[in-house]
CSV table of C-alpha atoms and ligand atoms in Angstrom, one decimal:
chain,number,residue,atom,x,y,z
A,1,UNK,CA,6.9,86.3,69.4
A,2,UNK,CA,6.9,82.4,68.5
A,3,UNK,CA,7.7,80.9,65.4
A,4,UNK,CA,5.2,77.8,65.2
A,5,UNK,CA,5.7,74.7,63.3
A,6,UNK,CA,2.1,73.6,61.7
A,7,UNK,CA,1.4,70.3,60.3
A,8,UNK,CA,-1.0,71.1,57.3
A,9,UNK,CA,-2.5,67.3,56.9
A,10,UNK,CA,-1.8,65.4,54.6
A,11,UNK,CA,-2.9,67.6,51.2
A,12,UNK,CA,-7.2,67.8,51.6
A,13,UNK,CA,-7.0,71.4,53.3
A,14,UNK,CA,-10.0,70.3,55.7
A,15,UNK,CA,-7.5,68.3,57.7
A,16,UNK,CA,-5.4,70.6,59.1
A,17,UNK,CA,-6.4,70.7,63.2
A,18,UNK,CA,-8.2,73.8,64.3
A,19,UNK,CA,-5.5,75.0,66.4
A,20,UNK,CA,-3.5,74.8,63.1
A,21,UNK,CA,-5.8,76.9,60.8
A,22,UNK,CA,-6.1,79.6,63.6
A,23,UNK,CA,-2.5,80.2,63.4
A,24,UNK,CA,-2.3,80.1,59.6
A,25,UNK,CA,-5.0,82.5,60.0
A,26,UNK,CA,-3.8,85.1,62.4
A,27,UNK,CA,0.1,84.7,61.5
A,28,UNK,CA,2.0,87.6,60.1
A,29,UNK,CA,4.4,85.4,58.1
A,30,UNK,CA,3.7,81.8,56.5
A,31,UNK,CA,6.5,79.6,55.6
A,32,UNK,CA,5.3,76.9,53.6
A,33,UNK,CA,6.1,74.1,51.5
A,34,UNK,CA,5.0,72.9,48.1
A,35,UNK,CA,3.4,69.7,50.4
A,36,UNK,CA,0.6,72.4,51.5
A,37,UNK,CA,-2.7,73.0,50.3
A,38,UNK,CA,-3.0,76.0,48.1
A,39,UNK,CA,-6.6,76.3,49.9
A,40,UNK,CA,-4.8,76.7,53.3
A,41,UNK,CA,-2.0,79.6,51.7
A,42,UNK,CA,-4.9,81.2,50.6
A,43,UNK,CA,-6.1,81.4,54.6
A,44,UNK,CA,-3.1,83.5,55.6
A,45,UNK,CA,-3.5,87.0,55.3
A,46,UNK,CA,0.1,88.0,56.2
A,47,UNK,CA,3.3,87.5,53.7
A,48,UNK,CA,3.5,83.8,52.5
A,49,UNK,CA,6.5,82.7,51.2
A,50,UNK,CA,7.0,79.3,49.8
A,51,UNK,CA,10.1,77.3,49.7
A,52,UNK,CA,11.5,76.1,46.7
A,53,UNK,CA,11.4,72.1,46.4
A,54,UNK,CA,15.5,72.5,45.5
A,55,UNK,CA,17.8,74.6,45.8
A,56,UNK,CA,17.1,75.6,49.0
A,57,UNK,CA,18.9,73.5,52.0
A,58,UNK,CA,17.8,72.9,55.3
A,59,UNK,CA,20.3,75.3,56.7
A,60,UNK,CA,18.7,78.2,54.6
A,61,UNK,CA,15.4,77.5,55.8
A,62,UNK,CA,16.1,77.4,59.3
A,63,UNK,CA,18.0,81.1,58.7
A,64,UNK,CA,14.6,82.5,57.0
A,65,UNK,CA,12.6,81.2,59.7
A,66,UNK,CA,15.3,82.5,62.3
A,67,UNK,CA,15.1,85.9,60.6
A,68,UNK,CA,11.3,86.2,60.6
A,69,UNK,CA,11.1,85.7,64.6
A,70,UNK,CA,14.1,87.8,65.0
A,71,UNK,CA,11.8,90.7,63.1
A,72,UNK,CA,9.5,90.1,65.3
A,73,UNK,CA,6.8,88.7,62.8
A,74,UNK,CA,4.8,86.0,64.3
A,75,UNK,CA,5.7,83.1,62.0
A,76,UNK,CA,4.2,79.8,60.9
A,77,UNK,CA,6.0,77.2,59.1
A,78,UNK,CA,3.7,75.5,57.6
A,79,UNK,CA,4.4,71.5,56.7
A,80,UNK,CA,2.8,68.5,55.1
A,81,UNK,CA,1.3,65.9,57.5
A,82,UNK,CA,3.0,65.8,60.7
A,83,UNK,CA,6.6,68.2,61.4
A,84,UNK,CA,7.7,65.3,63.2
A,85,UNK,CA,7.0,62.5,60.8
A,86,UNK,CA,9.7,62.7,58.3
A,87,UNK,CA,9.3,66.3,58.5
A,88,UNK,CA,12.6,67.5,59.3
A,89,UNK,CA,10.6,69.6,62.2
A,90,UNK,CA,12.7,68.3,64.8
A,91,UNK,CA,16.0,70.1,63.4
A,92,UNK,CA,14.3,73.3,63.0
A,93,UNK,CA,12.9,73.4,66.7
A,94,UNK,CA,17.0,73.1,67.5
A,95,UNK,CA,17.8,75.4,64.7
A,96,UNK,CA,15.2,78.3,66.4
A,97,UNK,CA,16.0,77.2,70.3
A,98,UNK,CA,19.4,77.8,69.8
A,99,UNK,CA,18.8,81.4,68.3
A,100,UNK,CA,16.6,82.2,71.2
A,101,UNK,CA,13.3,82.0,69.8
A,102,UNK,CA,10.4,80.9,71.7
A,103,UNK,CA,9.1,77.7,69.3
A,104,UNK,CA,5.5,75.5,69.4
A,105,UNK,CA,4.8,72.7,67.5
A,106,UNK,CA,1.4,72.1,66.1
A,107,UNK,CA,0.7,68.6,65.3
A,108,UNK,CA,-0.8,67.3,62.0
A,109,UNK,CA,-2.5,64.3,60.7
A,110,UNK,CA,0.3,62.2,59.2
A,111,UNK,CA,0.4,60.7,55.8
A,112,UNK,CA,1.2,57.8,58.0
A,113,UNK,CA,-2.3,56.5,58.6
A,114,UNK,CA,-4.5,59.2,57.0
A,115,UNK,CA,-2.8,58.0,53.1
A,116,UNK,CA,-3.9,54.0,53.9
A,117,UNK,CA,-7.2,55.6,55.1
A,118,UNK,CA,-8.1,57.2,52.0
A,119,UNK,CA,-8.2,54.0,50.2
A,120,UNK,CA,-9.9,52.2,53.1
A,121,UNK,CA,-6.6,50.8,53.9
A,122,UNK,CA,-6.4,50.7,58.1
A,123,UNK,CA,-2.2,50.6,59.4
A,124,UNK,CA,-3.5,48.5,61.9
A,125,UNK,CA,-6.4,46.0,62.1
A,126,UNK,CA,-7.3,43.6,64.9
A,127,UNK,CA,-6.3,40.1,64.1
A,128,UNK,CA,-4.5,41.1,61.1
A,129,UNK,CA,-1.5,43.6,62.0
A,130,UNK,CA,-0.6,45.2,65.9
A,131,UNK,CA,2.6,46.9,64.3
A,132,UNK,CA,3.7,49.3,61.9
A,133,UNK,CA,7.4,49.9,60.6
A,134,UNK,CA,7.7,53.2,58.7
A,135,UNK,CA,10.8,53.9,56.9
A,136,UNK,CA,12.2,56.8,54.6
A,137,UNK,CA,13.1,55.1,51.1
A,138,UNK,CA,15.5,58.2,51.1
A,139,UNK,CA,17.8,58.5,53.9
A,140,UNK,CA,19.6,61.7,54.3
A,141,UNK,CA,23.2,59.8,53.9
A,142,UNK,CA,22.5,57.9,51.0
A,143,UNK,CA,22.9,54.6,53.2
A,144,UNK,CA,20.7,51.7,52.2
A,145,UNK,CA,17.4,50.6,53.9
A,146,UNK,CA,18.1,47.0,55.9
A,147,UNK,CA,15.7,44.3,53.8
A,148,UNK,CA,16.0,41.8,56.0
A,149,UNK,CA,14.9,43.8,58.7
A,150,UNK,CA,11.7,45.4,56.7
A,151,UNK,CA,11.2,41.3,55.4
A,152,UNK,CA,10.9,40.2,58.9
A,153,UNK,CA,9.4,43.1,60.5
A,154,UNK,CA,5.7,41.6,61.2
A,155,UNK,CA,2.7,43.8,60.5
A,156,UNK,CA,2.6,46.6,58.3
A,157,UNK,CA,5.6,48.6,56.1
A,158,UNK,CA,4.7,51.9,55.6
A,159,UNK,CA,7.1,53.3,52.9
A,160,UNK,CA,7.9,57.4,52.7
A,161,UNK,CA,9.4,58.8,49.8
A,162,UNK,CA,10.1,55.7,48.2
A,163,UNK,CA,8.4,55.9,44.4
A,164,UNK,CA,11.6,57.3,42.8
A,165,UNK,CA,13.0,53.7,44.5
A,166,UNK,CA,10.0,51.4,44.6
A,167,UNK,CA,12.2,49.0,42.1
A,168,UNK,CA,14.7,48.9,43.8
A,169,UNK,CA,12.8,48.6,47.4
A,170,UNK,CA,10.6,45.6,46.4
A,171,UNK,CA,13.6,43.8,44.8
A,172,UNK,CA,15.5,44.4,48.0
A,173,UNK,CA,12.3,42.7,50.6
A,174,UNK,CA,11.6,40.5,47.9
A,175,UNK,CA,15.2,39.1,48.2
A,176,UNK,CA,15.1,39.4,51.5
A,177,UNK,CA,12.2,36.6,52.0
A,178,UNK,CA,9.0,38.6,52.1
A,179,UNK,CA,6.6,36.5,50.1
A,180,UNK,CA,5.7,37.7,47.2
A,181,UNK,CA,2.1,37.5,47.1
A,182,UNK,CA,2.0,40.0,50.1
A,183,UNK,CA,-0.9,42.7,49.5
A,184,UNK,CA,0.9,46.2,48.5
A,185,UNK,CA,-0.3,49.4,47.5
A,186,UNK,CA,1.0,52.9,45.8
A,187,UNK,CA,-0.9,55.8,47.0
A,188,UNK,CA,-0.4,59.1,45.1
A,189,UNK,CA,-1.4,62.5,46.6
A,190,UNK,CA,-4.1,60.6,49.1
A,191,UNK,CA,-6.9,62.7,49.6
A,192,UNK,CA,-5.9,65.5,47.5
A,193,UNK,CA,-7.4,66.2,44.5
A,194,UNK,CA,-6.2,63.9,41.7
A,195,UNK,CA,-5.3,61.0,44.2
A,196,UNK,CA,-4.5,57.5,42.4
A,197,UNK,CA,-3.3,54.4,43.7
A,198,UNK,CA,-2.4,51.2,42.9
A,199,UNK,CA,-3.1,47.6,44.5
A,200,UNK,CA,-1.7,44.0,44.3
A,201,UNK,CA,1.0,41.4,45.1
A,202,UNK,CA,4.0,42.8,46.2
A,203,UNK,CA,6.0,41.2,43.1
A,204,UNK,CA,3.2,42.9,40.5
A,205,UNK,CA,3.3,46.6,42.3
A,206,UNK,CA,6.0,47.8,40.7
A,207,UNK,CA,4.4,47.3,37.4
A,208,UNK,CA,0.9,48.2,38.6
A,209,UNK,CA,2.3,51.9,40.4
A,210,UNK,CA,3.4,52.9,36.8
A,211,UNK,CA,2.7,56.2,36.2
A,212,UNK,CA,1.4,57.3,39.6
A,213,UNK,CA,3.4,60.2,40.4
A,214,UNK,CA,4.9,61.9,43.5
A,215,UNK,CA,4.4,62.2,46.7
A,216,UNK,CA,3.3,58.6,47.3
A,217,UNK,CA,3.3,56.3,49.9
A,218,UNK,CA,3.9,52.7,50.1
A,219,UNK,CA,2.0,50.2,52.0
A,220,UNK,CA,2.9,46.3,52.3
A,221,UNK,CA,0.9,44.3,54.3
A,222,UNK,CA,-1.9,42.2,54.8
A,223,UNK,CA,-4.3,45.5,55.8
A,224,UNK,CA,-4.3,46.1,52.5
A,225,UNK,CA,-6.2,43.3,51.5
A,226,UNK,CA,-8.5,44.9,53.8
A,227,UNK,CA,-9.4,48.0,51.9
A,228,UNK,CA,-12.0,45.7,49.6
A,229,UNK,CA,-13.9,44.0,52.2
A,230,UNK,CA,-14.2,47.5,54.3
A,231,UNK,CA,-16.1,48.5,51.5
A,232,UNK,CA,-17.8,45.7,50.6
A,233,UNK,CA,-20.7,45.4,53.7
A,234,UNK,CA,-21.7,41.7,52.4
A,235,UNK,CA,-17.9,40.4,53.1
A,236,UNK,CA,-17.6,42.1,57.1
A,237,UNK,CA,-18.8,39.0,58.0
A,238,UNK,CA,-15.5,37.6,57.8
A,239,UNK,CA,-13.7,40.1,59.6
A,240,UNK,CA,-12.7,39.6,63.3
A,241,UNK,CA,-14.9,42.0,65.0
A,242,UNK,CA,-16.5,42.9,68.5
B,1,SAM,C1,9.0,64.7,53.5
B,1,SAM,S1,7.8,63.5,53.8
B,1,SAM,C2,6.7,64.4,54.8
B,1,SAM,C3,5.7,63.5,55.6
B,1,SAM,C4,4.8,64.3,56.4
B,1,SAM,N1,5.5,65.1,57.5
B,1,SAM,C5,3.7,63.5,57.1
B,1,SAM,O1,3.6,63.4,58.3
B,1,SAM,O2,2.8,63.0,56.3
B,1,SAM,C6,7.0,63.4,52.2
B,1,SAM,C7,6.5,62.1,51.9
B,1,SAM,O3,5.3,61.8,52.6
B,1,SAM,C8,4.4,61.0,51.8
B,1,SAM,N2,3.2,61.8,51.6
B,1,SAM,C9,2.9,63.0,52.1
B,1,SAM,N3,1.6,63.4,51.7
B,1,SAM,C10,1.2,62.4,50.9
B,1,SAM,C11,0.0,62.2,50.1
B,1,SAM,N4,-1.0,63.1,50.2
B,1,SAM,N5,-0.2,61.1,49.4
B,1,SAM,C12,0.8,60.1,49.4
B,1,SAM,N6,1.9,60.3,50.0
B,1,SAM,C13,2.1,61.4,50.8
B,1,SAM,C14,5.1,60.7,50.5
B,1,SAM,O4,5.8,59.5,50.7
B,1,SAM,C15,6.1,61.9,50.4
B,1,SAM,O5,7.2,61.6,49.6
């Protein structure tokens, strides 16, 4: 048997690949997290079992996943977005090679790009930004992001886990030099139902994100500018296009 690691999309059910829902579908044992569509759980006819958002540490995890392929249960773990995108899906591939278990990792369309998207927000945009830094604002040690770095980096800052932070994030690039009229948005649960976000200068976001609630993603930049004239077909004249 294999244990598969699926990514799920990033929360609208219809974007998990096909390769992806044919596994959910014919697996004998989902392992899933609270990231996943309840529309996709639903897909599984085998046990489900989803994993508590605390009290539950990685180590745990890998040993339930380690026990369902040692049964012999043909297992999916089932994750938001991407497994390798701040998905912790790296450590569990070690986790279940080094028990022996045969492992395939099913990739997912990341809250990376497909979050921007679903305001009309494009990570990268001829003319405008050719590079994206993505950072946790969470690290696993509790060490502190580098602002000058994230000030300097040119293009666009894509922020994970970074609302229960976001004060503390912008006042940390804002110190750092980025200007402070730099386009910014808040993104909650992107195209999931109930999605929200926020738009503005970097040194009004805080302020304007109020409220939105978790999981959310962060985007500085000046794509995000973008996302009115993309929907706006009188303004695409001034984009640079062809
Ligand atoms: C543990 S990371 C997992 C990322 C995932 N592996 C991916 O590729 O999208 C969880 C973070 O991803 C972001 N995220 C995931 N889904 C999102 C959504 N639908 N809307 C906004 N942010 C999302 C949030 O920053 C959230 O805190």
């Amino acid at each position: 048997v294999t244990v598969y690691l699926v990514g799920a999309g990033p929360g609208d059910p219809g974007l998990i690949t096909a390769r992806g829902l044919e596994l959910v579908r014919g697996c004998e044992a989902l392992v899933y997290d609270s990231l996943v569509a309840p529309e996709l759980v639903e897909e599984a006819r085998g046990a489900t079992f989803r994993i508590p958002r605390e009290g539950l540490t990685q180590a745990e995890l890998n040993e339930i996943l380690i026990s369902l392929g040692r049964e012999g249960l043909e297992t999916v773990r089932l994750k938001g977005g991407d497994p390798f995108v701040f998905g912790r899906g790296g450590e569990e591939v070690l986790a279940l090679r080094r028990a022996g278990l045969p492992v395939e990792v099913v990739p997912g369309v990341s809250a990376l790009s497909a979050v921007p998207g679903s305001i009309g927000v494009p990570i990268t945009h001829r003319g405008v930004s050719a590079q994206v830094t993505l950072v946790s604002g969470q690290s696993a040690g509790g060490e502190e992001l580098d602002f000058g770095q994230l000030a300097s980096a040119p293009g666009t800052l894509v922020v994970f886990m970074g609302l229960a932070r976001l004060p503390a994030i912008i006042a940390g690039i804002l110190a750092a030099g980025k200007d402070p009229a730099t386009p910014a948005a808040v993104v909650s649960a992107g195209t999931r139902p109930g999605a929200a976000s926020a738009q503005g200068e970097l040194n009004a976001i805080v302020e304007l994100a109020t409220g939105l609630a978790s999981p959310a993603l962060l985007v500085v930049g000046e794509v995000v500018a973008l996302a009115g004239l993309l929907e706006r077909p009188a303004d695409l004249s001034s984009l640079a296009v062809g």
